[in-house]
Tab-separated table of N, CA and C in Angstrom:
chain	number	residue	atom	x	y	z
A	2	MET	N	0.847	-1.174	0.000
A	2	MET	CA	0.000	0.000	0.000
A	2	MET	C	0.896	1.243	0.000
A	3	ALA	N	0.509	2.231	-0.732
A	3	ALA	CA	1.316	3.443	-0.895
A	3	ALA	C	1.164	4.387	0.293
A	4	LEU	N	2.243	5.062	0.606
A	4	LEU	CA	2.219	6.120	1.615
A	4	LEU	C	1.595	7.364	0.997
A	5	ILE	N	0.820	8.106	1.799
A	5	ILE	CA	0.178	9.314	1.278
A	5	ILE	C	0.556	10.524	2.138
A	6	PRO	N	0.640	11.700	1.519
A	6	PRO	CA	0.978	12.923	2.258
A	6	PRO	C	-0.236	13.470	3.015
A	7	PRO	N	-0.003	14.398	3.944
A	7	PRO	CA	-1.104	14.959	4.733
A	7	PRO	C	-2.256	15.538	3.905
A	8	HIS	N	-1.950	16.191	2.777
A	8	HIS	CA	-3.058	16.759	1.994
A	8	HIS	C	-3.952	15.663	1.416
A	9	ALA	N	-3.380	14.500	1.115
A	9	ALA	CA	-4.191	13.382	0.629
A	9	ALA	C	-5.021	12.785	1.766
A	10	VAL	N	-4.468	12.795	2.995
A	10	VAL	CA	-5.245	12.355	4.160
A	10	VAL	C	-6.468	13.259	4.308
A	11	HIS	N	-6.254	14.553	4.148
A	11	HIS	CA	-7.372	15.500	4.236
A	11	HIS	C	-8.420	15.206	3.164
A	12	GLN	N	-7.971	14.976	1.935
A	12	GLN	CA	-8.907	14.718	0.840
A	12	GLN	C	-9.694	13.425	1.060
A	13	GLN	N	-9.024	12.389	1.568
A	13	GLN	CA	-9.666	11.081	1.703
A	13	GLN	C	-10.461	10.917	2.997
A	14	TYR	N	-10.012	11.595	4.071
A	14	TYR	CA	-10.624	11.372	5.383
A	14	TYR	C	-11.261	12.620	5.985
A	15	GLY	N	-10.989	13.774	5.398
A	15	GLY	CA	-11.559	15.011	5.910
A	15	GLY	C	-10.864	15.570	7.142
A	16	ILE	N	-9.713	15.024	7.500
A	16	ILE	CA	-8.959	15.525	8.651
A	16	ILE	C	-8.098	16.686	8.165
A	17	PRO	N	-8.263	17.870	8.737
A	17	PRO	CA	-7.478	19.024	8.287
A	17	PRO	C	-5.971	18.799	8.444
A	18	VAL	N	-5.210	19.313	7.491
A	18	VAL	CA	-3.753	19.183	7.510
A	18	VAL	C	-3.186	19.775	8.800
A	19	ARG	N	-3.712	20.905	9.234
A	19	ARG	CA	-3.236	21.521	10.489
A	19	ARG	C	-3.538	20.633	11.693
A	20	GLN	N	-4.650	19.940	11.652
A	20	GLN	CA	-4.986	19.020	12.748
A	20	GLN	C	-3.962	17.895	12.815
A	21	LEU	N	-3.618	17.339	11.666
A	21	LEU	CA	-2.602	16.291	11.628
A	21	LEU	C	-1.279	16.795	12.190
A	22	ALA	N	-0.892	18.010	11.796
A	22	ALA	CA	0.359	18.597	12.295
A	22	ALA	C	0.300	18.787	13.807
A	23	GLY	N	-0.834	19.249	14.295
A	23	GLY	CA	-0.995	19.424	15.735
A	23	GLY	C	-0.879	18.107	16.484
A	24	TRP	N	-1.516	17.083	15.954
A	24	TRP	CA	-1.422	15.766	16.585
A	24	TRP	C	0.013	15.263	16.581
A	25	ARG	N	0.727	15.453	15.462
A	25	ARG	CA	2.133	15.019	15.412
A	25	ARG	C	2.949	15.725	16.479
A	26	SER	N	2.752	17.030	16.639
A	26	SER	CA	3.536	17.785	17.624
A	26	SER	C	3.185	17.377	19.056
A	27	GLN	N	1.970	16.859	19.268
A	27	GLN	CA	1.543	16.407	20.595
A	27	GLN	C	1.854	14.928	20.835
A	28	GLY	N	2.325	14.249	19.795
A	28	GLY	CA	2.632	12.827	19.929
A	28	GLY	C	1.402	11.937	19.952
A	29	ILE	N	0.312	12.420	19.346
A	29	ILE	CA	-0.918	11.637	19.274
A	29	ILE	C	-1.340	11.535	17.809
A	30	GLY	N	-2.427	10.837	17.563
A	30	GLY	CA	-2.920	10.718	16.195
A	30	GLY	C	-2.390	9.472	15.519
A	31	PRO	N	-2.719	9.308	14.248
A	31	PRO	CA	-2.286	8.113	13.521
A	31	PRO	C	-0.774	8.095	13.326
A	32	GLU	N	-0.236	6.891	13.197
A	32	GLU	CA	1.200	6.726	12.959
A	32	GLU	C	1.576	7.388	11.635
A	33	TYR	N	2.759	7.994	11.602
A	33	TYR	CA	3.234	8.658	10.390
A	33	TYR	C	4.716	8.372	10.210
A	34	PHE	N	5.210	8.687	9.044
A	34	PHE	CA	6.609	8.470	8.706
A	34	PHE	C	7.205	9.763	8.184
A	35	THR	N	8.427	10.043	8.582
A	35	THR	CA	9.146	11.210	8.090
A	35	THR	C	10.172	10.712	7.084
A	36	LEU	N	10.009	11.106	5.838
A	36	LEU	CA	10.914	10.663	4.782
A	36	LEU	C	12.005	11.681	4.493
A	37	GLY	N	11.900	12.841	5.069
A	37	GLY	CA	12.864	13.918	4.885
A	37	GLY	C	12.466	15.058	5.792
A	38	PRO	N	13.192	16.169	5.739
A	38	PRO	CA	12.894	17.269	6.653
A	38	PRO	C	11.475	17.831	6.507
A	39	ARG	N	10.889	17.718	5.346
A	39	ARG	CA	9.534	18.252	5.121
A	39	ARG	C	8.632	17.251	4.415
A	40	SER	N	8.892	15.993	4.623
A	40	SER	CA	8.142	14.964	3.908
A	40	SER	C	7.514	13.983	4.901
A	41	ILE	N	6.264	14.239	5.251
A	41	ILE	CA	5.495	13.401	6.171
A	41	ILE	C	4.562	12.526	5.339
A	42	ARG	N	4.475	11.253	5.695
A	42	ARG	CA	3.596	10.333	4.972
A	42	ARG	C	2.864	9.424	5.951
A	43	TYR	N	1.705	8.962	5.506
A	43	TYR	CA	0.856	8.064	6.287
A	43	TYR	C	0.487	6.857	5.433
A	44	TYR	N	0.342	5.693	6.082
A	44	TYR	CA	-0.272	4.546	5.433
A	44	TYR	C	-1.777	4.665	5.667
A	45	PRO	N	-2.591	4.585	4.624
A	45	PRO	CA	-4.044	4.648	4.822
A	45	PRO	C	-4.555	3.621	5.835
A	46	ALA	N	-3.977	2.427	5.846
A	46	ALA	CA	-4.416	1.401	6.802
A	46	ALA	C	-4.184	1.850	8.244
A	47	ASP	N	-3.088	2.578	8.497
A	47	ASP	CA	-2.825	3.092	9.846
A	47	ASP	C	-3.869	4.130	10.246
A	48	ILE	N	-4.272	4.954	9.291
A	48	ILE	CA	-5.306	5.956	9.574
A	48	ILE	C	-6.634	5.260	9.852
A	49	ASP	N	-6.978	4.274	9.019
A	49	ASP	CA	-8.213	3.510	9.237
A	49	ASP	C	-8.222	2.872	10.624
A	50	ASP	N	-7.109	2.226	10.985
A	50	ASP	CA	-7.021	1.568	12.292
A	50	ASP	C	-7.165	2.577	13.423
A	51	TRP	N	-6.487	3.708	13.297
A	51	TRP	CA	-6.531	4.728	14.341
A	51	TRP	C	-7.949	5.291	14.483
A	52	LEU	N	-8.587	5.578	13.361
A	52	LEU	CA	-9.958	6.092	13.410
A	52	LEU	C	-10.909	5.067	14.019
A	53	ASN	N	-10.740	3.796	13.662
A	53	ASN	CA	-11.581	2.745	14.245
A	53	ASN	C	-11.371	2.654	15.749
A	54	ASP	N	-10.125	2.760	16.197
A	54	ASP	CA	-9.845	2.737	17.635
A	54	ASP	C	-10.542	3.892	18.337
A	55	GLN	N	-10.511	5.077	17.730
A	55	GLN	CA	-11.149	6.243	18.344
A	55	GLN	C	-12.654	6.047	18.429
A	56	THR	N	-13.241	5.481	17.396
A	56	THR	CA	-14.681	5.246	17.368
A	56	THR	C	-15.079	4.240	18.437
A	57	HIS	N	-14.327	3.144	18.546
A	57	HIS	CA	-14.652	2.122	19.538
A	57	HIS	C	-14.487	2.650	20.955
A	58	HIS	N	-13.443	3.411	21.210
A	58	HIS	CA	-13.237	3.966	22.545
A	58	HIS	C	-14.343	4.960	22.877
A	59	HIS	N	-14.745	5.742	21.898
A	59	HIS	CA	-15.787	6.745	22.135
A	59	HIS	C	-17.126	6.077	22.422
A	60	GLN	N	-17.434	5.023	21.688
A	60	GLN	CA	-18.730	4.368	21.844
A	60	GLN	C	-18.862	3.668	23.189
A	61	ASP	N	-17.771	3.085	23.701
A	61	ASP	CA	-17.891	2.383	24.975
A	61	ASP	C	-17.553	3.271	26.166
A	62	GLY	N	-17.260	4.533	25.903
A	62	GLY	CA	-17.008	5.478	26.977
A	62	GLY	C	-15.602	5.447	27.523
A	63	HIS	N	-14.735	4.643	26.933
A	63	HIS	CA	-13.356	4.557	27.391
A	63	HIS	C	-12.423	4.972	26.267
A	64	ALA	N	-11.418	5.701	26.628
A	64	ALA	CA	-10.433	6.118	25.633
A	64	ALA	C	-9.052	5.971	26.235
A	65	ASP	N	-8.085	5.666	25.394
A	65	ASP	CA	-6.705	5.588	25.844
A	65	ASP	C	-6.184	6.982	26.110
A	66	PRO	N	-5.457	7.173	27.206
A	66	PRO	CA	-4.829	8.479	27.415
A	66	PRO	C	-3.883	8.778	26.256
A	67	GLY	N	-3.785	10.008	25.895
A	67	GLY	CA	-2.874	10.389	24.823
A	67	GLY	C	-3.485	10.333	23.446
A	68	THR	N	-4.763	10.044	23.361
A	68	THR	CA	-5.435	10.056	22.067
A	68	THR	C	-6.451	11.182	22.076
A	69	PRO	N	-6.815	11.684	20.922
A	69	PRO	CA	-7.787	12.774	20.902
A	69	PRO	C	-9.067	12.434	21.648
A	70	ALA	N	-9.545	11.214	21.534
A	70	ALA	CA	-10.765	10.866	22.250
A	70	ALA	C	-10.534	10.882	23.754
A	71	GLY	N	-9.291	10.720	24.186
A	71	GLY	CA	-8.969	10.718	25.597
A	71	GLY	C	-8.617	12.080	26.147
A	72	THR	N	-8.747	13.112	25.341
A	72	THR	CA	-8.385	14.449	25.791
A	72	THR	C	-9.611	15.339	25.899
A	73	SER	N	-10.740	14.754	26.235
A	73	SER	CA	-11.973	15.528	26.240
A	73	SER	C	-11.975	16.623	27.295
A	74	ARG	N	-11.363	16.416	28.435
A	74	ARG	CA	-11.313	17.457	29.457
A	74	ARG	C	-10.381	18.563	29.024
A	75	GLY	N	-10.905	19.757	28.931
A	75	GLY	CA	-10.081	20.905	28.578
A	75	GLY	C	-9.696	20.971	27.122
A	76	SER	N	-10.233	20.086	26.307
A	76	SER	CA	-9.889	20.127	24.887
A	76	SER	C	-10.921	20.957	24.142
A	77	THR	N	-10.551	21.351	22.961
A	77	THR	CA	-11.486	22.058	22.098
A	77	THR	C	-11.712	21.211	20.864
A	78	THR	N	-12.777	21.475	20.162
A	78	THR	CA	-13.082	20.707	18.964
A	78	THR	C	-12.989	21.616	17.755
A	79	THR	N	-12.228	21.148	16.760
A	79	THR	CA	-12.076	21.868	15.513
A	79	THR	C	-12.474	20.925	14.395
A	80	SER	N	-13.416	21.298	13.612
A	80	SER	CA	-13.878	20.487	12.485
A	80	SER	C	-14.249	19.075	12.933
A	81	GLY	N	-14.802	18.957	14.136
A	81	GLY	CA	-15.223	17.658	14.619
A	81	GLY	C	-14.134	16.834	15.263
A	82	TRP	N	-12.920	17.340	15.356
A	82	TRP	CA	-11.800	16.598	15.936
A	82	TRP	C	-11.362	17.266	17.219
A	83	ASN	N	-11.152	16.480	18.268
A	83	ASN	CA	-10.651	17.017	19.532
A	83	ASN	C	-9.205	17.439	19.386
A	84	VAL	N	-8.878	18.583	19.948
A	84	VAL	CA	-7.495	19.060	19.949
A	84	VAL	C	-7.091	19.430	21.354
């Protein structure tokens, strides 16, 4: 499966590029790869898995610390995503 850049993640999943950058700087969000100083890439399967984990944690009322779903206290929501 091909690696995709943040703008393609936005196009395919609707997650804003700035949101992805924020999650990377906080050490949360889907797994990503740095291929160079300005080259960030994601595997779509990793994004799917991460989103599924967030959905399951949200539905059962439990979330892992360090994930957007687990940061509900004091967090804000931008475009439907906790930050």
